[in-house]
Amino acid sequence: MNAATLIRLTSLSLIVSLGLLSPTYAEGKKVSNPISQAKPKPIDTNQPNTLTPTGTSNNLLSIEGGDRLMKESTEAVSSQNYALAVKKLQEARQVYNQLSSFYQDLNSSFAGIDIRAADTYRKNALTTAQKRDEATYQLALVHRAQNQPELAIPLLVQIIKSQNPTRELGTKAYQQLFELGFVDVPFPRQGKK
């Protein structure tokens, strides 16, 4: 075996070893166990054999967490604190987008194995994608209120791509593009269905 082959094999084994390590261990960080830090949930004595999810209402990475951010953004807009509204809407978009992606992954994983679970995750993916697009639309409106069409236009185009121009939110996004002068063809056209 020559030196070049030996170096290649050594390098390959090192790369494989690092690839098998968890990313947190590869970075040399200590991993804490979030489960051990969670407070135990009292057992329902009426239904001791029924398990329920824990911690979803306080968790930011949940539909409730995204909804909470949307509510905070609405309050910020009401008080004309547009900087805070933008921050909360961007966070809500990120939460909903991650949730939609995770639910799509779960749907794919359960497809052909458990139809009920796959269908539930598919519906959750659609719900969170819709909420993401609604947050995106609100963010575009805030940018319009701040006279920043260069920030609103890409968001409105994303909505149309995600929703389709024939759906309600897609039509509203297209109308915003028309009002901004970015597009010059009205849609839906008058007299056509």
XYZ file of N, CA and C in Angstrom:
579
model
N 0.849 -1.174 0.000
C 0.000 0.000 0.000
C 0.894 1.236 0.000
N 0.649 2.154 -0.932
C 1.498 3.342 -0.996
C 0.974 4.419 -0.045
N 1.745 5.479 0.118
C 1.424 6.544 1.076
C 0.151 7.291 0.696
N -0.069 7.517 -0.589
C -1.259 8.257 -1.035
C -2.528 7.493 -0.685
N -2.527 6.186 -0.881
C -3.692 5.366 -0.550
C -3.932 5.366 0.951
N -2.862 5.251 1.734
C -2.972 5.258 3.182
C -3.550 6.579 3.684
N -3.113 7.687 3.115
C -3.626 9.004 3.513
C -5.104 9.116 3.169
N -5.482 8.643 1.971
C -6.888 8.703 1.567
C -7.765 7.880 2.500
N -7.331 6.670 2.841
C -8.114 5.812 3.729
C -8.224 6.411 5.128
N -7.128 6.974 5.622
C -7.150 7.608 6.941
C -8.091 8.802 6.937
N -8.010 9.617 5.903
C -8.890 10.787 5.796
C -10.344 10.361 5.709
N -10.619 9.318 4.924
C -11.980 8.831 4.766
C -12.534 8.327 6.091
N -11.720 7.561 6.837
C -12.204 7.039 8.117
C -12.438 8.167 9.116
N -11.617 9.209 9.075
C -11.816 10.361 9.950
C -13.108 11.088 9.597
N -13.358 11.277 8.312
C -14.581 11.953 7.865
C -15.813 11.149 8.267
N -15.764 9.830 8.078
C -16.887 8.972 8.452
C -17.118 9.039 9.954
N -16.053 8.996 10.745
C -16.189 9.061 12.202
C -16.837 10.361 12.643
N -16.383 11.469 12.079
C -16.977 12.761 12.436
C -18.413 12.863 11.959
N -18.708 12.272 10.823
C -20.068 12.305 10.294
C -21.033 11.515 11.149
N -20.550 10.469 11.812
C -21.413 9.656 12.653
C -21.680 10.297 14.002
N -20.799 11.196 14.418
C -21.005 11.881 15.683
C -22.156 12.859 15.561
N -22.863 13.052 16.630
C -23.902 14.081 16.658
C -23.247 15.427 16.417
N -23.906 16.351 15.713
C -23.315 17.667 15.460
C -22.884 18.380 16.736
N -23.620 18.199 17.828
C -23.243 18.881 19.062
C -21.978 18.282 19.656
N -21.802 16.949 19.525
C -20.580 16.343 20.018
C -19.406 16.702 19.123
N -19.635 16.788 17.841
C -18.565 17.142 16.912
C -18.045 18.542 17.190
N -18.919 19.435 17.687
C -18.501 20.790 18.023
C -17.908 20.861 19.424
N -17.993 19.763 20.162
C -17.419 19.726 21.493
C -18.300 20.362 22.556
N -19.582 20.467 22.299
C -20.491 21.069 23.270
C -21.128 19.984 24.113
N -21.425 20.340 25.339
C -22.117 19.424 26.218
C -23.607 19.501 25.915
N -24.247 18.358 25.774
C -25.666 18.311 25.453
C -26.450 18.174 26.747
N -27.427 19.063 26.928
C -28.287 18.933 28.096
C -29.542 18.196 27.672
N -30.139 17.511 28.583
C -31.336 16.738 28.295
C -32.561 17.576 28.618
N -33.287 18.093 27.583
C -34.446 18.929 27.852
C -35.569 18.169 28.538
N -35.603 16.855 28.382
C -36.661 16.075 29.021
C -36.465 16.070 30.530
N -35.199 15.970 30.981
C -34.951 15.942 32.416
C -35.236 17.289 33.061
N -35.221 18.379 32.262
C -35.487 19.702 32.800
C -36.975 20.021 32.829
N -37.775 19.254 32.095
C -39.211 19.520 32.035
C -39.859 19.116 33.351
N -40.840 19.912 33.755
C -41.562 19.583 34.974
C -42.544 18.462 34.675
N -42.647 17.485 35.578
C -43.569 16.386 35.327
C -45.019 16.878 35.336
N -45.817 16.272 34.479
C -47.224 16.622 34.374
C -48.002 15.690 35.296
N -48.922 16.237 36.094
C -49.686 15.363 36.982
C -50.542 14.384 36.177
N -50.700 13.203 36.717
C -51.488 12.168 36.051
C -52.962 12.428 36.312
N -53.747 12.340 35.253
C -55.196 12.485 35.369
C -55.725 11.201 35.998
N -56.214 11.295 37.220
C -56.671 10.099 37.931
C -57.921 9.502 37.306
N -58.663 10.301 36.540
C -59.854 9.772 35.871
C -59.483 8.911 34.664
N -58.363 9.237 34.013
C -57.905 8.483 32.847
C -56.394 8.255 32.948
N -55.945 7.398 33.855
C -54.508 7.226 34.065
C -53.787 6.580 32.880
N -54.499 5.891 32.004
C -53.862 5.216 30.873
C -53.856 6.054 29.598
N -54.358 7.292 29.667
C -54.401 8.150 28.493
C -53.216 9.097 28.519
N -52.387 9.010 27.501
C -51.223 9.885 27.395
C -51.592 11.110 26.580
N -51.110 12.269 27.011
C -51.352 13.504 26.268
C -50.021 14.194 26.031
N -49.913 14.977 24.938
C -48.670 15.713 24.693
C -48.407 16.702 25.817
N -47.134 16.912 26.115
C -46.790 17.847 27.179
C -46.107 19.069 26.616
N -46.362 20.196 27.227
C -45.607 21.400 26.946
C -45.854 22.079 25.619
N -46.897 21.737 24.870
C -47.064 22.359 23.561
C -47.490 23.810 23.666
N -48.250 24.168 24.694
C -48.748 25.545 24.756
C -47.643 26.544 25.106
N -46.615 26.129 25.821
C -45.529 27.033 26.184
C -44.358 26.949 25.207
N -44.404 26.007 24.310
C -43.318 25.779 23.372
C -43.452 26.731 22.194
N -42.374 27.441 21.859
C -42.417 28.355 20.720
C -42.565 27.587 19.413
N -41.974 26.407 19.313
C -42.062 25.611 18.093
C -43.341 24.772 18.128
N -44.460 25.478 18.053
C -45.780 24.854 18.044
C -46.732 25.803 17.342
N -47.869 25.283 16.948
C -48.873 26.143 16.315
C -49.277 27.243 17.287
N -49.436 26.887 18.560
C -49.797 27.886 19.568
C -48.713 28.950 19.698
N -47.444 28.538 19.617
C -46.335 29.495 19.683
C -46.363 30.464 18.512
N -46.622 29.957 17.318
C -46.746 30.818 16.146
C -47.937 31.754 16.262
N -49.057 31.214 16.767
C -50.255 32.047 16.955
C -49.996 33.164 17.962
N -49.230 32.840 18.999
C -48.892 33.850 20.009
C -48.057 34.975 19.381
N -47.117 34.618 18.525
C -46.306 35.624 17.828
C -47.172 36.476 16.904
N -48.139 35.861 16.245
C -49.048 36.615 15.371
C -49.869 37.612 16.186
N -50.333 37.183 17.352
C -51.113 38.082 18.213
C -50.248 39.258 18.659
N -49.003 38.971 19.036
C -48.085 40.036 19.450
C -47.805 41.000 18.294
N -47.737 40.477 17.075
C -47.505 41.356 15.921
C -48.717 42.248 15.668
N -49.912 41.705 15.862
C -51.133 42.503 15.690
C -51.171 43.636 16.707
N -50.788 43.333 17.941
C -50.745 44.368 18.979
C -49.703 45.432 18.633
N -48.572 45.009 18.090
C -47.519 45.961 17.708
C -47.989 46.862 16.567
N -48.698 46.292 15.599
C -49.228 47.099 14.492
C -50.251 48.093 15.024
N -51.107 47.648 15.944
C -52.127 48.537 16.519
C -51.501 49.739 17.209
N -50.358 49.526 17.843
C -49.667 50.631 18.514
C -48.651 51.315 17.586
N -48.681 50.954 16.301
C -47.803 51.503 15.268
C -46.316 51.287 15.563
N -46.015 50.218 16.264
C -44.627 49.816 16.506
C -44.248 48.822 15.402
N -43.973 49.368 14.214
C -43.760 48.526 13.042
C -42.485 47.691 13.136
N -41.473 48.197 13.800
C -40.228 47.426 13.942
C -40.491 46.139 14.728
N -41.251 46.257 15.818
C -41.592 45.074 16.606
C -42.513 44.152 15.813
N -43.447 44.728 15.077
C -44.360 43.917 14.260
C -43.579 43.106 13.233
N -42.613 43.739 12.576
C -41.786 43.037 11.587
C -41.052 41.881 12.254
N -40.465 42.131 13.412
C -39.716 41.090 14.135
C -40.625 39.906 14.481
N -41.797 40.194 15.035
C -42.722 39.127 15.441
C -43.251 38.359 14.231
N -43.533 39.064 13.141
C -44.031 38.395 11.938
C -42.952 37.523 11.305
N -41.710 37.990 11.310
C -40.612 37.168 10.785
C -40.435 35.912 11.634
N -40.545 36.064 12.951
C -40.432 34.903 13.837
C -41.587 33.935 13.605
N -42.797 34.467 13.452
C -43.964 33.613 13.206
C -43.803 32.860 11.888
N -43.339 33.549 10.851
C -43.106 32.898 9.551
C -42.123 31.746 9.708
N -41.056 31.992 10.459
C -40.041 30.954 10.644
C -40.623 29.754 11.400
N -41.378 30.026 12.459
C -41.980 28.939 13.241
C -42.925 28.120 12.369
N -43.835 28.796 11.677
C -44.795 28.081 10.834
C -44.098 27.323 9.706
N -43.059 27.905 9.138
C -42.341 27.239 8.052
C -41.647 25.977 8.559
N -41.016 26.071 9.724
C -40.365 24.891 10.300
C -41.397 23.815 10.623
N -42.511 24.228 11.214
C -43.554 23.258 11.548
C -44.074 22.568 10.292
N -44.333 23.346 9.254
C -44.834 22.769 8.008
C -43.839 21.757 7.449
N -42.576 22.110 7.475
C -41.534 21.211 6.978
C -41.460 19.934 7.818
N -41.515 20.084 9.138
C -41.460 18.912 10.013
C -42.672 18.008 9.799
N -43.857 18.610 9.682
C -45.059 17.809 9.455
C -45.014 17.119 8.092
N -44.454 17.772 7.079
C -44.291 17.124 5.772
C -43.359 15.920 5.889
N -42.280 16.090 6.655
C -41.344 14.981 6.856
C -42.027 13.815 7.575
N -42.825 14.137 8.605
C -43.543 13.080 9.322
C -44.559 12.399 8.411
N -45.250 13.182 7.599
C -46.201 12.613 6.645
C -45.491 11.621 5.727
N -44.340 12.014 5.203
C -43.575 11.125 4.316
C -43.132 9.863 5.050
N -42.735 10.027 6.307
C -42.255 8.879 7.080
C -43.366 7.877 7.374
N -44.584 8.370 7.595
C -45.689 7.488 7.956
C -46.512 7.025 6.753
N -46.263 7.600 5.580
C -47.005 7.198 4.381
C -46.773 5.713 4.121
N -47.854 4.966 3.945
C -47.755 3.537 3.694
C -47.579 2.701 4.945
N -47.375 3.348 6.086
C -47.204 2.616 7.344
C -48.440 2.788 8.221
N -48.845 4.040 8.411
C -50.016 4.357 9.231
C -50.767 5.496 8.536
N -51.830 5.151 7.846
C -52.568 6.126 7.036
C -53.131 7.247 7.897
N -53.655 6.908 9.067
C -54.248 7.932 9.936
C -53.201 8.946 10.388
N -52.047 8.460 10.805
C -50.975 9.360 11.237
C -50.489 10.201 10.062
N -50.281 9.578 8.908
C -49.811 10.314 7.728
C -50.801 11.402 7.343
N -52.098 11.088 7.392
C -53.122 12.074 7.037
C -53.141 13.228 8.038
N -52.980 12.916 9.309
C -52.936 13.959 10.340
C -51.760 14.899 10.093
N -50.590 14.341 9.801
C -49.406 15.172 9.574
C -49.516 15.964 8.276
N -50.177 15.386 7.272
C -50.401 16.122 6.017
C -51.295 17.333 6.274
N -52.361 17.126 7.052
C -53.266 18.239 7.381
C -52.543 19.299 8.205
N -51.721 18.864 9.148
C -50.945 19.819 9.954
C -49.972 20.606 9.083
N -49.361 19.937 8.107
C -48.437 20.627 7.190
C -49.182 21.688 6.389
N -50.380 21.355 5.917
C -51.177 22.326 5.158
C -51.621 23.494 6.033
N -52.052 23.189 7.253
C -52.498 24.244 8.174
C -51.368 25.207 8.487
N -50.199 24.669 8.802
C -49.078 25.542 9.157
C -48.540 26.286 7.940
N -48.616 25.690 6.762
C -48.207 26.409 5.545
C -49.159 27.579 5.283
N -50.456 27.365 5.519
C -51.432 28.445 5.361
C -51.132 29.569 6.353
N -50.843 29.208 7.593
C -50.528 30.217 8.609
C -49.237 30.960 8.259
N -48.263 30.241 7.721
C -47.021 30.885 7.271
C -47.314 31.921 6.193
N -48.161 31.550 5.245
C -48.489 32.478 4.162
C -49.286 33.678 4.674
N -50.142 33.456 5.671
C -50.876 34.578 6.270
C -49.918 35.523 6.992
N -48.936 34.959 7.701
C -47.926 35.791 8.366
C -47.104 36.550 7.329
N -46.802 35.891 6.221
C -46.051 36.537 5.140
C -46.843 37.699 4.559
N -48.140 37.502 4.375
C -48.997 38.563 3.836
C -49.036 39.760 4.791
N -49.189 39.480 6.081
C -49.207 40.566 7.072
C -47.869 41.308 7.082
N -46.777 40.564 6.949
C -45.453 41.183 6.902
C -45.329 42.088 5.675
N -45.839 41.632 4.543
C -45.812 42.459 3.328
C -46.624 43.736 3.528
N -47.766 43.629 4.216
C -48.583 44.818 4.483
C -47.851 45.804 5.391
N -47.128 45.291 6.371
C -46.352 46.175 7.253
C -45.269 46.880 6.441
N -44.601 46.151 5.560
C -43.587 46.785 4.705
C -44.217 47.853 3.809
N -45.423 47.595 3.333
C -46.121 48.616 2.534
C -46.417 49.835 3.392
N -46.857 49.616 4.621
C -47.156 50.734 5.524
C -45.903 51.554 5.810
N -44.747 50.910 5.773
C -43.471 51.596 5.992
C -42.898 52.157 4.692
N -43.682 52.092 3.623
C -43.250 52.570 2.306
C -41.970 51.856 1.851
N -41.964 50.522 1.998
C -40.834 49.687 1.590
C -41.304 48.618 0.597
N -41.721 49.037 -0.605
C -42.218 48.052 -1.569
C -41.158 47.033 -1.977
N -39.890 47.416 -1.906
C -38.823 46.480 -2.279
C -38.765 45.281 -1.340
N -39.298 45.434 -0.125
C -39.374 44.311 0.811
C -40.706 43.580 0.700
N -41.755 44.298 0.331
C -43.088 43.698 0.226
C -43.230 42.824 -1.017
N -42.690 43.273 -2.142
C -42.898 42.571 -3.420
C -42.415 41.116 -3.387
N -41.193 40.821 -2.928
C -40.768 39.407 -2.910
C -41.669 38.534 -2.031
N -42.156 39.094 -0.931
C -43.041 38.335 -0.047
C -44.366 38.027 -0.735
N -44.900 39.012 -1.445
C -46.167 38.819 -2.153
C -46.025 37.778 -3.260
N -44.899 37.794 -3.947
C -44.653 36.791 -4.992
C -44.547 35.397 -4.369
N -43.895 35.286 -3.207
C -43.800 33.997 -2.505
C -45.183 33.456 -2.180
N -46.074 34.338 -1.744
C -47.430 33.912 -1.395
C -48.146 33.366 -2.627
N -48.040 34.082 -3.739
C -48.706 33.636 -4.965
C -48.155 32.286 -5.408
N -46.853 32.109 -5.290
C -46.231 30.831 -5.658
C -46.738 29.706 -4.754
N -46.869 29.982 -3.470
C -47.311 28.977 -2.511
C -48.811 28.711 -2.605
N -49.592 29.773 -2.729
C -51.044 29.657 -2.644
C -51.721 29.406 -3.985
N -51.154 29.929 -5.063
C -51.777 29.944 -6.378
C -52.630 31.213 -6.456
N -52.616 31.905 -7.577
C -53.353 33.167 -7.670
C -54.870 33.011 -7.609
N -55.376 31.799 -7.746
C -56.829 31.611 -7.712
C -57.378 31.448 -6.298
N -56.538 31.178 -5.331
C -56.998 31.070 -3.938
C -57.091 32.459 -3.331
N -57.896 32.592 -2.296
C -58.181 33.909 -1.713
C -56.912 34.686 -1.353
N -56.003 34.057 -0.625
C -54.792 34.761 -0.208
C -53.893 35.082 -1.407
N -53.844 34.184 -2.382
C -53.075 34.442 -3.592
C -53.640 35.611 -4.381
N -54.964 35.696 -4.444
C -55.619 36.810 -5.135
C -55.344 38.127 -4.420
N -55.409 38.099 -3.086
C -55.124 39.318 -2.309
C -53.672 39.763 -2.506
N -52.759 38.803 -2.536
C -51.344 39.138 -2.746
C -51.139 39.737 -4.135
N -51.809 39.163 -5.130
C -51.681 39.701 -6.489
C -52.248 41.118 -6.555
N -53.363 41.353 -5.865
C -53.960 42.693 -5.839
C -52.976 43.705 -5.244
N -52.235 43.298 -4.225
C -51.220 44.180 -3.636
C -50.124 44.498 -4.661
N -49.700 43.485 -5.408
C -48.693 43.712 -6.453
C -49.223 44.675 -7.512
N -50.502 44.540 -7.847
C -51.124 45.427 -8.832
C -51.161 46.860 -8.303
N -51.547 47.016 -7.036
C -51.605 48.354 -6.429
C -50.223 48.989 -6.342
N -49.207 48.178 -6.141
C -47.834 48.691 -6.084
C -47.290 49.035 -7.468
N -47.989 48.609 -8.513
C -47.528 48.870 -9.868
C -46.502 47.867 -10.362
N -46.299 46.801 -9.605
C -45.329 45.785 -10.012
C -45.858 44.961 -11.181
N -47.170 44.725 -11.193
C -47.827 44.038 -12.314
C -48.862 44.989 -12.890
N -49.175 44.815 -14.166
C -50.136 45.733 -14.780
C -51.354 45.034 -15.379
N -51.463 43.727 -15.163
C -52.624 42.978 -15.641
C -53.511 42.672 -14.441
N -54.730 43.221 -14.410
C -55.610 42.933 -13.275
C -56.002 41.450 -13.244
N -56.138 40.919 -12.041
C -56.561 39.528 -11.868
C -57.364 39.432 -10.590
N -58.475 38.746 -10.568
C -59.138 38.156 -11.720
C -59.712 39.245 -12.618
N -59.748 38.951 -13.887
C -60.243 39.932 -14.853
C -61.746 40.078 -14.710
N -62.208 41.290 -14.866
C -63.639 41.561 -14.766
C -64.370 40.845 -15.900
N -65.494 40.203 -15.558
C -66.303 39.519 -16.561
C -65.843 38.106 -16.853
N -64.710 37.668 -16.277
C -64.222 36.297 -16.488
C -64.269 35.557 -15.167
N -64.520 34.277 -15.252
C -64.550 33.461 -14.041
C -63.486 32.419 -14.089
